[in-house]
Amino acid sequence: MLTKWAAGVGTAAAVALAGQPPPTGITIPQIPVPTAGATAQPPSGPSSSEPEITLPSRTQLTIRVERDGTLSVDESITVRRGGTMNRKAPLRIAAGGDRDRVYRVRDVSIEGNGSAQATADDFSVHTGEGKSVLRYKVDGAVIDLGDRQEVRWSIASGWDARMGLLRASFIAPARPTKVVCFGGAYGSTTLCDDARLESSGITRVDMQNLNAGDRIDLVITLPSGTVPANARFEAAKTTVSAFALTPFAGFGLLAVLALLLAGAALLWAARGRDAKATATDVGKVDVLVRDNESVAFASPDGVLPGQIGTVVDERVDAVDVTATVVDLAVRNYLWIQQVEGDWQIMQRNPADHALTAYERAVYDVFATPQNVSTLPVALGPIRAAMYSDVVAREWFKRRPDRARSLWMWIGAGLAVVGAALTVVLAVTVGNALLGLAVVIAGVAVALGTRFMPSRTKRGGVLVAQVRALVQYLRETDPASIPANDRELVFSRSLPYAVVLGETPRWVQAFGVENELYWFSGGHDVPGFVNALDRRLQTPAAK
């Protein structure tokens, strides 16, 4: 600054001598003339420390090629007040083809407000406000090119803040023959502002206003054999996606696929056995028992309508409970009467040992008379009793709802574990496809639960008998039944028609127009069945 000030004074003096006004843009400092006996004072202005604070961030480097080919770098970094500068420079540089040029930074030290470290892949520096002095050595900068040697190093790269000024000096054991300096964004061929070889053999580089992320590559050509070459090249590191199909991930995918195929095969075999059992022709099932001139209905093996509904679709539905209510009424345990557009259900005779546990649970709901429209029944206990009943009769090995629920939770758990494993592998060692495979396996298990049969062979035989029962409901001619027995045959068969979806046809075939012995106030049996079924499907009945 003093030099510029002196130059300004000289220029002004020369102009004054020529009798011309000073050139535009040059400010002539006013120098006070001290009085006799007074001590000259320096011009007033900011203290000498303030420029260090207000000037833009900058750096000054001295780079020396040692006799063994090592680069020794001293870098003075000044960061403006309140600022920080961070650098992360790669030490593996693509050299074309499938090779990387590999540099090594070692013996890193820093004095002042900062820190620095070097790994095999990058060189990191952090500096705070004020001045810091960074020192380090670089291996791998010198390469032999036949009749010459070339020294290459990025004297600035990876800074995250704008740099106002960079100056560098390069010293080598022999006078360079060529200097090339590239500055600016990565990949650009823009030359540095000033890169020159002085008569002393020292190379000087100046670059102003580097943006964050810009780099300066210095390439110095030296005579052949000046120092030992130490450039190192390695096969390029390819960035492998965490979801790439690696051999390890491929093996894992094959293993998961094999497990899924094995599970699918077992499921197919189980369903095949179940389908074969249900498709077996059990012959004609005669549900009408004839005694002389009278005819009565008897279900196959005494199976109840609620049991049939549970075994056929492997779950307890509202219609299974509806059919049970009708059956209890037909058997004179309950009484149903139609009243003002609604139906009322009440107990008619006391329960006895002939009732199953689930029938007793249904019967107890009507300890006090209940209207269908306001029926406050909770199906949970009834469902539990029905499932226990069909398992006890060996139509199922275990409760089908719990078996499927268990596998559903297992599948969901696998999917969650797989998702977590995918994230962990993606951010650590890769092979994240293994995690996705576990997710797929979990989803497959969860979806496959709906196809898992739970019936035993005995249960399959019952389903086959049900097919014969459906045929009876669809083909029976009421005219073939003695008139005195028709009401009883119709009534005893009705609960099975309800659970098997044959109510409209069965009622139409028999043409019910009069009151039944268990149903009074009208003859709208289909209306009652539909109303009760809808009520049992509402949230209030869950």
Coordinates of C-alpha atoms in Angstrom, one line a residue:
M1 CA 0.0 0.0 0.0
L2 CA 2.9 2.4 0.8
T3 CA 4.4 1.6 -2.6
K4 CA 1.2 2.6 -4.4
W5 CA 1.0 5.7 -2.2
A6 CA 4.5 6.7 -3.1
A7 CA 3.8 6.1 -6.8
G8 CA 0.8 8.3 -6.5
V9 CA 2.9 11.1 -5.0
G10 CA 5.6 10.7 -7.8
T11 CA 2.9 10.9 -10.5
A12 CA 1.3 13.9 -9.0
A13 CA 4.7 15.7 -8.7
A14 CA 5.5 14.9 -12.3
V15 CA 2.2 16.3 -13.5
A16 CA 2.6 19.4 -11.3
L17 CA 6.0 20.1 -12.9
A18 CA 4.5 19.8 -16.3
G19 CA 1.9 22.3 -15.3
Q20 CA -0.9 19.8 -16.1
P21 CA -3.8 18.7 -13.8
P22 CA -3.5 15.3 -12.4
P23 CA -5.0 12.3 -14.3
T24 CA -8.6 11.4 -13.5
G25 CA -8.9 8.5 -11.0
I26 CA -5.7 9.3 -9.1
T27 CA -6.2 10.6 -5.6
I28 CA -3.3 12.7 -4.3
P29 CA -2.8 12.2 -0.6
Q30 CA -2.5 15.5 1.4
I31 CA 0.7 15.3 3.4
P32 CA 0.8 17.6 6.4
V33 CA 3.9 19.7 6.7
P34 CA 5.2 19.6 10.3
T35 CA 6.1 22.9 12.0
A36 CA 9.5 23.5 13.3
G37 CA 10.3 21.5 16.3
A38 CA 7.3 19.2 15.9
T39 CA 7.5 15.5 15.4
A40 CA 6.1 14.1 12.2
Q41 CA 3.0 12.0 12.7
P42 CA 1.8 9.2 10.4
P43 CA -1.4 10.0 8.5
S44 CA -4.6 9.3 10.5
G45 CA -6.7 6.3 9.4
P46 CA -7.5 2.8 10.4
S47 CA -5.1 0.8 12.5
S48 CA -2.7 -1.6 10.8
S49 CA -4.7 -4.6 12.0
E50 CA -8.0 -3.6 10.4
P51 CA -7.0 -4.6 6.8
E52 CA -6.4 -8.1 7.9
I53 CA -10.1 -8.2 9.0
T54 CA -11.8 -6.3 6.2
L55 CA -10.0 -7.7 3.2
P56 CA -11.6 -10.7 1.4
S57 CA -10.4 -14.2 2.4
R58 CA -7.2 -15.1 0.7
T59 CA -4.4 -17.6 0.6
Q60 CA -0.7 -17.6 -0.2
L61 CA 1.3 -20.8 -1.0
T62 CA 4.9 -21.7 -1.3
I63 CA 5.4 -25.0 -3.1
R64 CA 8.8 -26.7 -3.2
V65 CA 9.9 -29.8 -5.1
E66 CA 12.2 -31.7 -2.9
R67 CA 15.1 -33.8 -4.2
D68 CA 13.2 -37.0 -3.6
G69 CA 10.2 -35.8 -5.7
T70 CA 8.0 -34.8 -2.7
L71 CA 6.1 -31.5 -2.8
S72 CA 6.4 -29.5 0.4
V73 CA 3.6 -27.0 0.7
D74 CA 3.3 -24.0 3.1
E75 CA 0.0 -22.2 2.9
S76 CA -1.0 -19.1 4.7
I77 CA -4.8 -18.8 4.8
T78 CA -6.5 -15.6 6.0
V79 CA -10.3 -15.6 6.6
R80 CA -12.2 -12.4 7.0
R81 CA -13.9 -11.6 10.3
G82 CA -16.9 -13.8 11.1
G83 CA -16.2 -16.2 8.2
T84 CA -15.1 -19.8 7.7
M85 CA -13.5 -21.6 4.8
N86 CA -13.7 -25.4 4.3
R87 CA -11.9 -27.5 1.7
K88 CA -12.5 -31.0 0.6
A89 CA -10.2 -31.9 -2.3
P90 CA -10.2 -35.3 -4.0
L91 CA -6.9 -37.3 -4.0
R92 CA -8.0 -39.7 -6.7
I93 CA -8.3 -37.9 -10.1
A94 CA -9.6 -39.6 -13.2
A95 CA -6.7 -40.0 -15.6
G96 CA -8.6 -41.4 -18.6
G97 CA -9.6 -44.8 -19.6
D98 CA -10.1 -47.0 -16.5
R99 CA -7.3 -45.4 -14.4
D100 CA -7.2 -42.9 -11.6
R101 CA -4.2 -40.8 -10.7
V102 CA -3.6 -41.2 -7.0
Y103 CA -2.0 -38.5 -4.7
R104 CA -1.0 -38.9 -1.1
V105 CA -1.0 -36.1 1.4
R106 CA 0.9 -36.6 4.6
D107 CA 2.6 -34.9 7.5
V108 CA -0.3 -32.4 7.8
S109 CA -0.1 -29.7 10.4
I110 CA -1.9 -26.4 10.9
E111 CA -1.2 -23.4 13.2
G112 CA -3.9 -21.0 14.0
N113 CA -7.7 -21.2 13.9
G114 CA -8.3 -24.4 11.9
S115 CA -7.9 -28.2 11.5
A116 CA -6.9 -30.5 8.6
Q117 CA -6.7 -34.2 7.8
A118 CA -6.0 -36.4 4.9
T119 CA -7.4 -39.8 4.0
A120 CA -6.7 -42.1 1.1
D121 CA -9.5 -40.4 -0.9
D122 CA -9.6 -36.8 0.0
F123 CA -7.8 -33.9 1.8
S124 CA -10.0 -31.8 4.2
V125 CA -9.2 -28.4 5.7
H126 CA -11.3 -26.2 8.0
T127 CA -10.3 -22.7 9.0
G128 CA -12.0 -20.0 11.0
E129 CA -11.5 -16.2 11.0
G130 CA -8.0 -14.8 11.2
K131 CA -4.8 -16.3 9.9
S132 CA -3.8 -20.0 9.8
V133 CA -0.7 -21.6 8.5
L134 CA -1.1 -25.0 6.8
R135 CA 1.8 -27.3 6.0
Y136 CA 1.7 -30.7 4.3
K137 CA 3.6 -32.9 1.9
V138 CA 2.4 -34.4 -1.4
D139 CA 3.5 -37.7 -3.0
G140 CA 2.6 -38.6 -6.5
A141 CA 2.9 -35.2 -8.2
V142 CA 5.9 -36.0 -10.5
I143 CA 5.6 -38.1 -13.7
D144 CA 8.1 -39.0 -16.3
L145 CA 7.1 -38.2 -19.9
G146 CA 10.2 -39.4 -21.8
D147 CA 12.2 -36.2 -22.5
R148 CA 10.7 -34.2 -19.7
Q149 CA 9.1 -34.4 -16.3
E150 CA 5.8 -32.9 -15.3
V151 CA 4.7 -31.7 -11.9
R152 CA 0.9 -31.4 -11.4
W153 CA -1.0 -30.4 -8.3
S154 CA -4.3 -28.6 -7.5
I155 CA -3.1 -25.8 -5.4
A156 CA -6.7 -24.8 -4.7
S157 CA -9.8 -27.0 -5.1
G158 CA -12.9 -27.9 -3.1
W159 CA -13.2 -24.6 -1.1
D160 CA -16.7 -23.9 0.0
A161 CA -16.4 -20.1 0.1
R162 CA -15.4 -17.3 -2.3
M163 CA -11.7 -16.5 -2.2
G164 CA -10.6 -13.0 -3.0
L165 CA -7.0 -13.6 -3.9
L166 CA -4.6 -16.6 -4.3
R167 CA -0.9 -16.2 -4.8
A168 CA 1.6 -19.0 -5.1
S169 CA 5.3 -19.5 -5.6
F170 CA 6.8 -22.7 -7.0
I171 CA 10.4 -23.7 -6.5
A172 CA 12.1 -26.7 -8.1
P173 CA 15.8 -28.0 -8.2
A174 CA 15.9 -27.2 -11.9
R175 CA 14.6 -24.3 -13.9
P176 CA 11.1 -25.1 -15.3
T177 CA 10.8 -25.1 -19.1
K178 CA 7.1 -24.5 -19.2
V179 CA 4.3 -23.3 -16.9
V180 CA 0.6 -23.9 -17.4
C181 CA -2.1 -22.9 -14.9
F182 CA -5.8 -23.6 -15.2
G183 CA -8.3 -21.8 -13.0
G184 CA -12.0 -21.7 -12.6
A185 CA -14.7 -24.5 -12.5
Y186 CA -13.7 -28.1 -12.7
G187 CA -13.1 -29.2 -16.3
S188 CA -12.6 -25.7 -17.6
T189 CA -9.6 -24.7 -19.7
T190 CA -9.5 -21.1 -18.5
L191 CA -6.0 -19.9 -17.8
C192 CA -5.1 -18.3 -14.5
D193 CA -5.0 -14.5 -14.3
D194 CA -1.2 -14.5 -14.1
A195 CA 1.2 -17.5 -14.2
R196 CA 4.8 -16.6 -15.1
L197 CA 8.4 -17.9 -14.8
E198 CA 10.7 -15.3 -13.4
S199 CA 14.4 -14.9 -14.3
S200 CA 15.3 -16.3 -10.8
G201 CA 13.6 -19.6 -11.8
I202 CA 10.7 -19.1 -9.4
T203 CA 7.2 -19.6 -10.8
R204 CA 4.6 -17.1 -9.6
V205 CA 0.8 -17.5 -9.8
D206 CA -1.9 -14.9 -9.1
M207 CA -5.6 -15.6 -9.3
Q208 CA -8.4 -13.3 -8.0
N209 CA -12.0 -13.9 -7.1
L210 CA -12.3 -17.6 -7.1
N211 CA -15.9 -18.8 -6.6
A212 CA -16.7 -21.6 -4.2
G213 CA -15.9 -24.9 -5.7
D214 CA -13.4 -23.5 -8.3
R215 CA -10.0 -25.1 -8.7
I216 CA -6.5 -24.1 -9.8
D217 CA -4.3 -26.8 -11.4
L218 CA -0.6 -25.9 -11.7
V219 CA 1.3 -27.9 -14.3
I220 CA 5.1 -27.3 -14.3
T221 CA 7.4 -28.9 -16.9
L222 CA 11.0 -29.8 -15.7
P223 CA 13.9 -31.3 -17.5
S224 CA 14.1 -35.1 -17.6
G225 CA 15.7 -36.6 -14.5
T226 CA 15.3 -33.6 -12.3
V227 CA 13.8 -35.6 -9.4
P228 CA 12.6 -39.2 -9.0
A229 CA 9.2 -39.7 -10.5
N230 CA 6.5 -40.8 -8.1
A231 CA 3.2 -40.6 -9.9
R232 CA 0.9 -43.5 -9.1
F233 CA -2.0 -44.8 -11.0
E234 CA -4.7 -47.3 -10.0
A235 CA -7.7 -48.9 -11.5
A236 CA -10.5 -46.4 -11.4
K237 CA -12.9 -46.8 -8.6
T238 CA -16.4 -47.2 -10.1
T239 CA -19.2 -45.9 -8.0
V240 CA -21.4 -48.9 -7.4
S241 CA -25.0 -48.2 -6.6
A242 CA -26.2 -49.6 -3.3
F243 CA -28.8 -51.4 -5.3
A244 CA -26.4 -52.8 -7.9
L245 CA -26.7 -56.5 -8.6
T246 CA -23.4 -57.7 -7.1
P247 CA -22.5 -61.4 -6.8
F248 CA -23.3 -61.3 -3.0
A249 CA -26.6 -59.6 -3.6
G250 CA -27.4 -62.0 -6.4
F251 CA -26.7 -65.0 -4.2
G252 CA -29.0 -63.5 -1.5
L253 CA -31.7 -62.9 -4.1
L254 CA -31.5 -66.5 -5.3
A255 CA -31.7 -67.8 -1.7
V256 CA -34.8 -65.7 -1.0
L257 CA -36.3 -66.7 -4.4
A258 CA -35.7 -70.4 -3.5
L259 CA -37.4 -69.9 -0.1
L260 CA -40.4 -68.2 -1.8
L261 CA -40.7 -71.0 -4.4
A262 CA -40.5 -73.6 -1.7
G263 CA -43.2 -71.8 0.3
A264 CA -45.3 -71.5 -2.9
A265 CA -44.9 -75.2 -3.6
L266 CA -46.0 -76.1 -0.1
L267 CA -49.0 -73.8 -0.3
W268 CA -49.9 -75.3 -3.7
A269 CA -49.6 -78.8 -2.4
A270 CA -51.7 -77.9 0.7
R271 CA -54.4 -76.3 -1.4
G272 CA -54.3 -79.2 -3.8
R273 CA -55.0 -81.7 -1.0
D274 CA -57.8 -79.4 0.3
A275 CA -59.3 -79.1 -3.2
K276 CA -59.0 -82.8 -3.8
A277 CA -60.8 -83.5 -0.5
T278 CA -63.6 -81.0 -1.2
A279 CA -64.0 -82.3 -4.8
T280 CA -64.2 -85.9 -3.7
D281 CA -67.6 -87.4 -4.7
V282 CA -69.1 -88.6 -1.4
G283 CA -72.1 -89.8 -3.2
K284 CA -75.7 -88.8 -2.6
V285 CA -76.3 -87.4 0.8
D286 CA -79.9 -88.1 1.8
V287 CA -81.0 -85.5 4.3
L288 CA -84.7 -86.6 4.3
V289 CA -85.4 -89.4 6.7
R290 CA -88.5 -91.3 5.9
D291 CA -90.5 -93.3 8.5
N292 CA -93.5 -95.0 7.0
E293 CA -95.5 -92.2 5.6
S294 CA -93.7 -89.3 7.4
V295 CA -90.6 -87.4 6.3
A296 CA -88.1 -85.4 8.4
F297 CA -85.0 -83.4 7.8
A298 CA -81.6 -84.5 9.2
S299 CA -78.4 -82.7 8.4
P300 CA -75.2 -84.7 7.4
D301 CA -73.6 -86.2 10.5
G302 CA -75.7 -83.8 12.6
V303 CA -73.7 -80.8 11.5
L304 CA -75.2 -77.4 12.5
P305 CA -75.7 -74.5 10.1
G306 CA -73.2 -72.2 11.9
Q307 CA -70.6 -75.0 11.8
I308 CA -71.2 -75.4 8.0
G309 CA -70.7 -71.7 7.4
T310 CA -67.4 -71.6 9.4
V311 CA -65.9 -74.7 7.7
V312 CA -66.9 -73.7 4.2
D313 CA -65.2 -70.3 4.1
E314 CA -62.9 -70.8 7.1
R315 CA -64.2 -67.8 9.0
V316 CA -67.1 -66.8 11.2
D317 CA -69.4 -64.4 9.4
A318 CA -72.6 -62.6 10.4
V319 CA -74.6 -65.0 8.2
D320 CA -73.4 -67.9 10.4
V321 CA -74.9 -66.2 13.5
T322 CA -78.1 -65.4 11.6
A323 CA -78.5 -69.0 10.6
T324 CA -77.9 -70.1 14.2
V325 CA -80.6 -67.7 15.4
V326 CA -83.1 -69.1 12.9
D327 CA -82.0 -72.7 13.8
L328 CA -82.6 -72.0 17.5
A329 CA -86.0 -70.6 16.7
V330 CA -86.8 -73.7 14.6
R331 CA -85.8 -75.9 17.4
N332 CA -88.0 -74.0 19.9
Y333 CA -85.3 -72.3 22.0
L334 CA -86.2 -68.9 20.6
W335 CA -89.4 -67.2 19.4
I336 CA -89.6 -64.6 16.6
Q337 CA -92.5 -62.3 16.0
Q338 CA -93.0 -59.5 13.5
V339 CA -94.0 -56.2 15.1
E340 CA -94.7 -52.9 13.3
G341 CA -92.0 -53.2 10.6
D342 CA -89.5 -54.8 13.0
W343 CA -88.9 -58.2 14.4
Q344 CA -88.6 -59.2 18.1
I345 CA -86.6 -62.1 19.3
M346 CA -87.0 -63.7 22.8
Q347 CA -86.2 -66.9 24.6
R348 CA -89.0 -69.5 24.4
N349 CA -87.7 -72.5 26.2
P350 CA -84.7 -72.9 28.6
A351 CA -81.4 -74.0 27.3
D352 CA -80.3 -77.6 27.8
H353 CA -77.3 -79.8 27.3
A354 CA -78.1 -80.2 23.6
L355 CA -76.8 -76.7 22.9
T356 CA -73.2 -76.2 21.9
A357 CA -71.1 -73.5 23.6
Y358 CA -71.5 -71.1 20.7
E359 CA -75.3 -71.8 20.5
R360 CA -75.5 -71.0 24.2
A361 CA -73.6 -67.7 23.6
V362 CA -76.2 -66.8 20.9
Y363 CA -79.1 -67.9 23.1
D364 CA -77.9 -65.7 26.0
V365 CA -78.1 -62.6 23.9
F366 CA -81.9 -62.8 24.1
A367 CA -82.2 -63.2 27.9
T368 CA -84.5 -60.2 27.5
P369 CA -86.5 -59.6 24.3
Q370 CA -84.5 -57.8 21.6
N371 CA -85.7 -55.9 18.5
V372 CA -83.6 -56.6 15.4
S373 CA -83.2 -52.9 14.6
T374 CA -81.6 -52.2 18.0
L375 CA -79.9 -55.5 18.7
P376 CA -76.8 -54.7 20.9
V377 CA -75.0 -58.0 20.2
A378 CA -71.2 -58.2 20.3
L379 CA -70.0 -61.0 18.0
G380 CA -66.5 -61.4 19.6
P381 CA -67.5 -64.0 22.2
I382 CA -69.7 -65.8 19.7
R383 CA -66.9 -65.9 17.1
A384 CA -64.5 -67.3 19.6
A385 CA -66.9 -70.0 20.7
M386 CA -67.6 -71.0 17.0
Y387 CA -63.9 -71.2 16.2
S388 CA -63.3 -73.3 19.3
D389 CA -66.1 -75.6 18.3
V390 CA -64.9 -76.4 14.8
V391 CA -61.3 -77.0 16.1
A392 CA -62.7 -79.4 18.8
R393 CA -64.5 -81.3 16.1
E394 CA -61.2 -81.7 14.1
W395 CA -62.4 -79.8 11.1
F396 CA -59.4 -77.5 11.6
K397 CA -56.0 -78.1 13.2
R398 CA -56.1 -74.7 14.7
R399 CA -58.3 -71.6 14.6
P400 CA -58.0 -70.4 11.0
D401 CA -58.3 -66.7 12.0
R402 CA -55.4 -67.0 14.4
A403 CA -53.2 -69.1 12.1
R404 CA -53.7 -66.6 9.3
S405 CA -53.2 -63.6 11.6
L406 CA -49.9 -65.1 12.9
W407 CA -48.6 -65.5 9.3
M408 CA -49.9 -62.0 8.5
W409 CA -47.8 -60.6 11.4
I410 CA -44.8 -62.7 10.4
G411 CA -45.1 -61.3 6.8
A412 CA -45.5 -57.7 8.0
G413 CA -42.5 -58.2 10.4
L414 CA -40.4 -59.5 7.6
A415 CA -41.3 -56.5 5.4
V416 CA -40.4 -54.0 8.2
V417 CA -37.1 -55.8 9.0
G418 CA -36.4 -55.8 5.2
A419 CA -37.1 -52.1 4.9
A420 CA -34.8 -51.3 7.8
L421 CA -32.1 -53.6 6.4
T422 CA -32.4 -51.9 3.0
V423 CA -31.7 -48.5 4.6
V424 CA -28.8 -49.8 6.7
L425 CA -27.1 -51.6 3.7
A426 CA -27.7 -48.7 1.4
V427 CA -25.8 -46.3 3.7
T428 CA -23.1 -48.8 4.7
V429 CA -21.8 -51.7 2.7
G430 CA -24.2 -51.7 -0.2
N431 CA -26.0 -54.8 -1.4
A432 CA -29.3 -53.1 -0.5
L433 CA -31.1 -55.5 -2.9
L434 CA -30.9 -58.1 -0.1
G435 CA -33.1 -55.9 2.1
L436 CA -35.5 -55.4 -0.8
A437 CA -35.6 -59.2 -1.2
V438 CA -36.6 -59.6 2.4
V439 CA -39.3 -56.9 1.9
I440 CA -40.7 -58.8 -1.0
A441 CA -40.6 -62.0 0.9
G442 CA -42.5 -60.4 3.8
V443 CA -45.2 -59.0 1.4
A444 CA -45.5 -62.4 -0.3
V445 CA -46.0 -64.2 3.1
A446 CA -48.6 -61.6 4.1
L447 CA -50.5 -61.9 0.8
G448 CA -50.2 -65.7 0.8
T449 CA -52.0 -66.0 4.2
R450 CA -55.3 -65.5 2.4
F451 CA -54.7 -68.6 0.4
M452 CA -53.5 -70.8 3.2
P453 CA -56.0 -73.6 3.8
S454 CA -56.6 -74.7 7.4
R455 CA -59.1 -77.5 7.0
T456 CA -58.2 -81.0 7.9
K457 CA -59.1 -84.0 5.8
R458 CA -62.2 -84.4 7.9
G459 CA -63.1 -80.8 7.2
G460 CA -62.6 -81.4 3.5
V461 CA -65.1 -84.3 3.6
L462 CA -67.6 -82.0 5.4
V463 CA -67.3 -79.5 2.6
A464 CA -67.9 -82.2 0.0
Q465 CA -71.1 -83.2 1.9
V466 CA -72.2 -79.5 1.9
R467 CA -72.1 -79.6 -1.9
A468 CA -74.7 -82.4 -1.7
L469 CA -76.7 -80.3 0.7
V470 CA -76.8 -77.4 -1.7
Q471 CA -78.0 -79.8 -4.4
Y472 CA -80.8 -80.9 -2.1
L473 CA -81.9 -77.3 -1.4
R474 CA -81.9 -76.5 -5.1
E475 CA -83.7 -79.6 -6.4
T476 CA -86.2 -80.7 -3.7
D477 CA -89.8 -80.6 -4.8
P478 CA -92.1 -79.7 -2.0
A479 CA -94.8 -81.8 -3.7
S480 CA -92.7 -84.9 -2.9
I481 CA -93.1 -84.2 0.8
P482 CA -96.3 -85.1 2.6
A483 CA -98.4 -82.1 3.3
N484 CA -98.3 -82.7 7.1
D485 CA -94.5 -82.7 7.1
R486 CA -93.8 -79.8 4.8
E487 CA -93.8 -77.0 7.4
L488 CA -91.3 -79.0 9.5
V489 CA -89.1 -80.0 6.6
F490 CA -89.1 -76.4 5.3
S491 CA -88.3 -75.0 8.8
R492 CA -85.5 -77.5 9.7
S493 CA -83.9 -77.0 6.3
L494 CA -84.2 -73.2 6.3
P495 CA -81.1 -72.4 8.5
Y496 CA -79.0 -74.3 6.1
A497 CA -80.5 -72.4 3.2
V498 CA -79.7 -69.2 5.0
V499 CA -76.0 -70.0 5.6
L500 CA -75.6 -71.4 2.0
G501 CA -77.3 -68.4 0.3
E502 CA -80.4 -70.3 -0.8
T503 CA -83.0 -68.5 1.2
P504 CA -85.0 -66.9 -1.6
R505 CA -85.2 -70.1 -3.7
W506 CA -86.2 -72.2 -0.7
V507 CA -88.9 -69.8 0.5
Q508 CA -90.3 -69.4 -3.0
A509 CA -90.4 -73.2 -3.6
F510 CA -92.5 -73.8 -0.5
G511 CA -94.6 -70.7 -1.0
V512 CA -94.8 -69.7 2.7
E513 CA -98.0 -67.7 3.2
N514 CA -99.1 -68.7 6.7
E515 CA -97.6 -68.2 10.1
L516 CA -95.0 -70.8 11.1
Y517 CA -94.8 -72.5 14.5
W518 CA -91.7 -70.5 15.4
F519 CA -92.5 -67.2 13.6
S520 CA -95.6 -65.1 14.2
G521 CA -97.1 -61.9 13.1
G522 CA -96.5 -62.5 9.4
H523 CA -94.6 -64.7 7.0
D524 CA -91.8 -62.4 5.7
V525 CA -89.0 -64.8 6.6
P526 CA -86.6 -63.4 3.9
G527 CA -87.2 -59.9 5.3
F528 CA -86.3 -61.0 8.8
V529 CA -83.2 -62.9 7.6
N530 CA -81.9 -59.9 5.6
A531 CA -82.6 -57.4 8.5
L532 CA -80.8 -59.5 11.1
D533 CA -77.9 -60.1 8.8
R534 CA -77.5 -56.4 8.1
R535 CA -77.7 -55.6 11.8
L536 CA -75.0 -58.2 12.6
Q537 CA -72.7 -56.6 10.1
T538 CA -72.9 -53.1 11.6
P539 CA -70.1 -51.7 13.8
A540 CA -72.5 -51.9 16.8
A541 CA -72.4 -55.7 16.5
K542 CA -68.6 -56.1 16.1

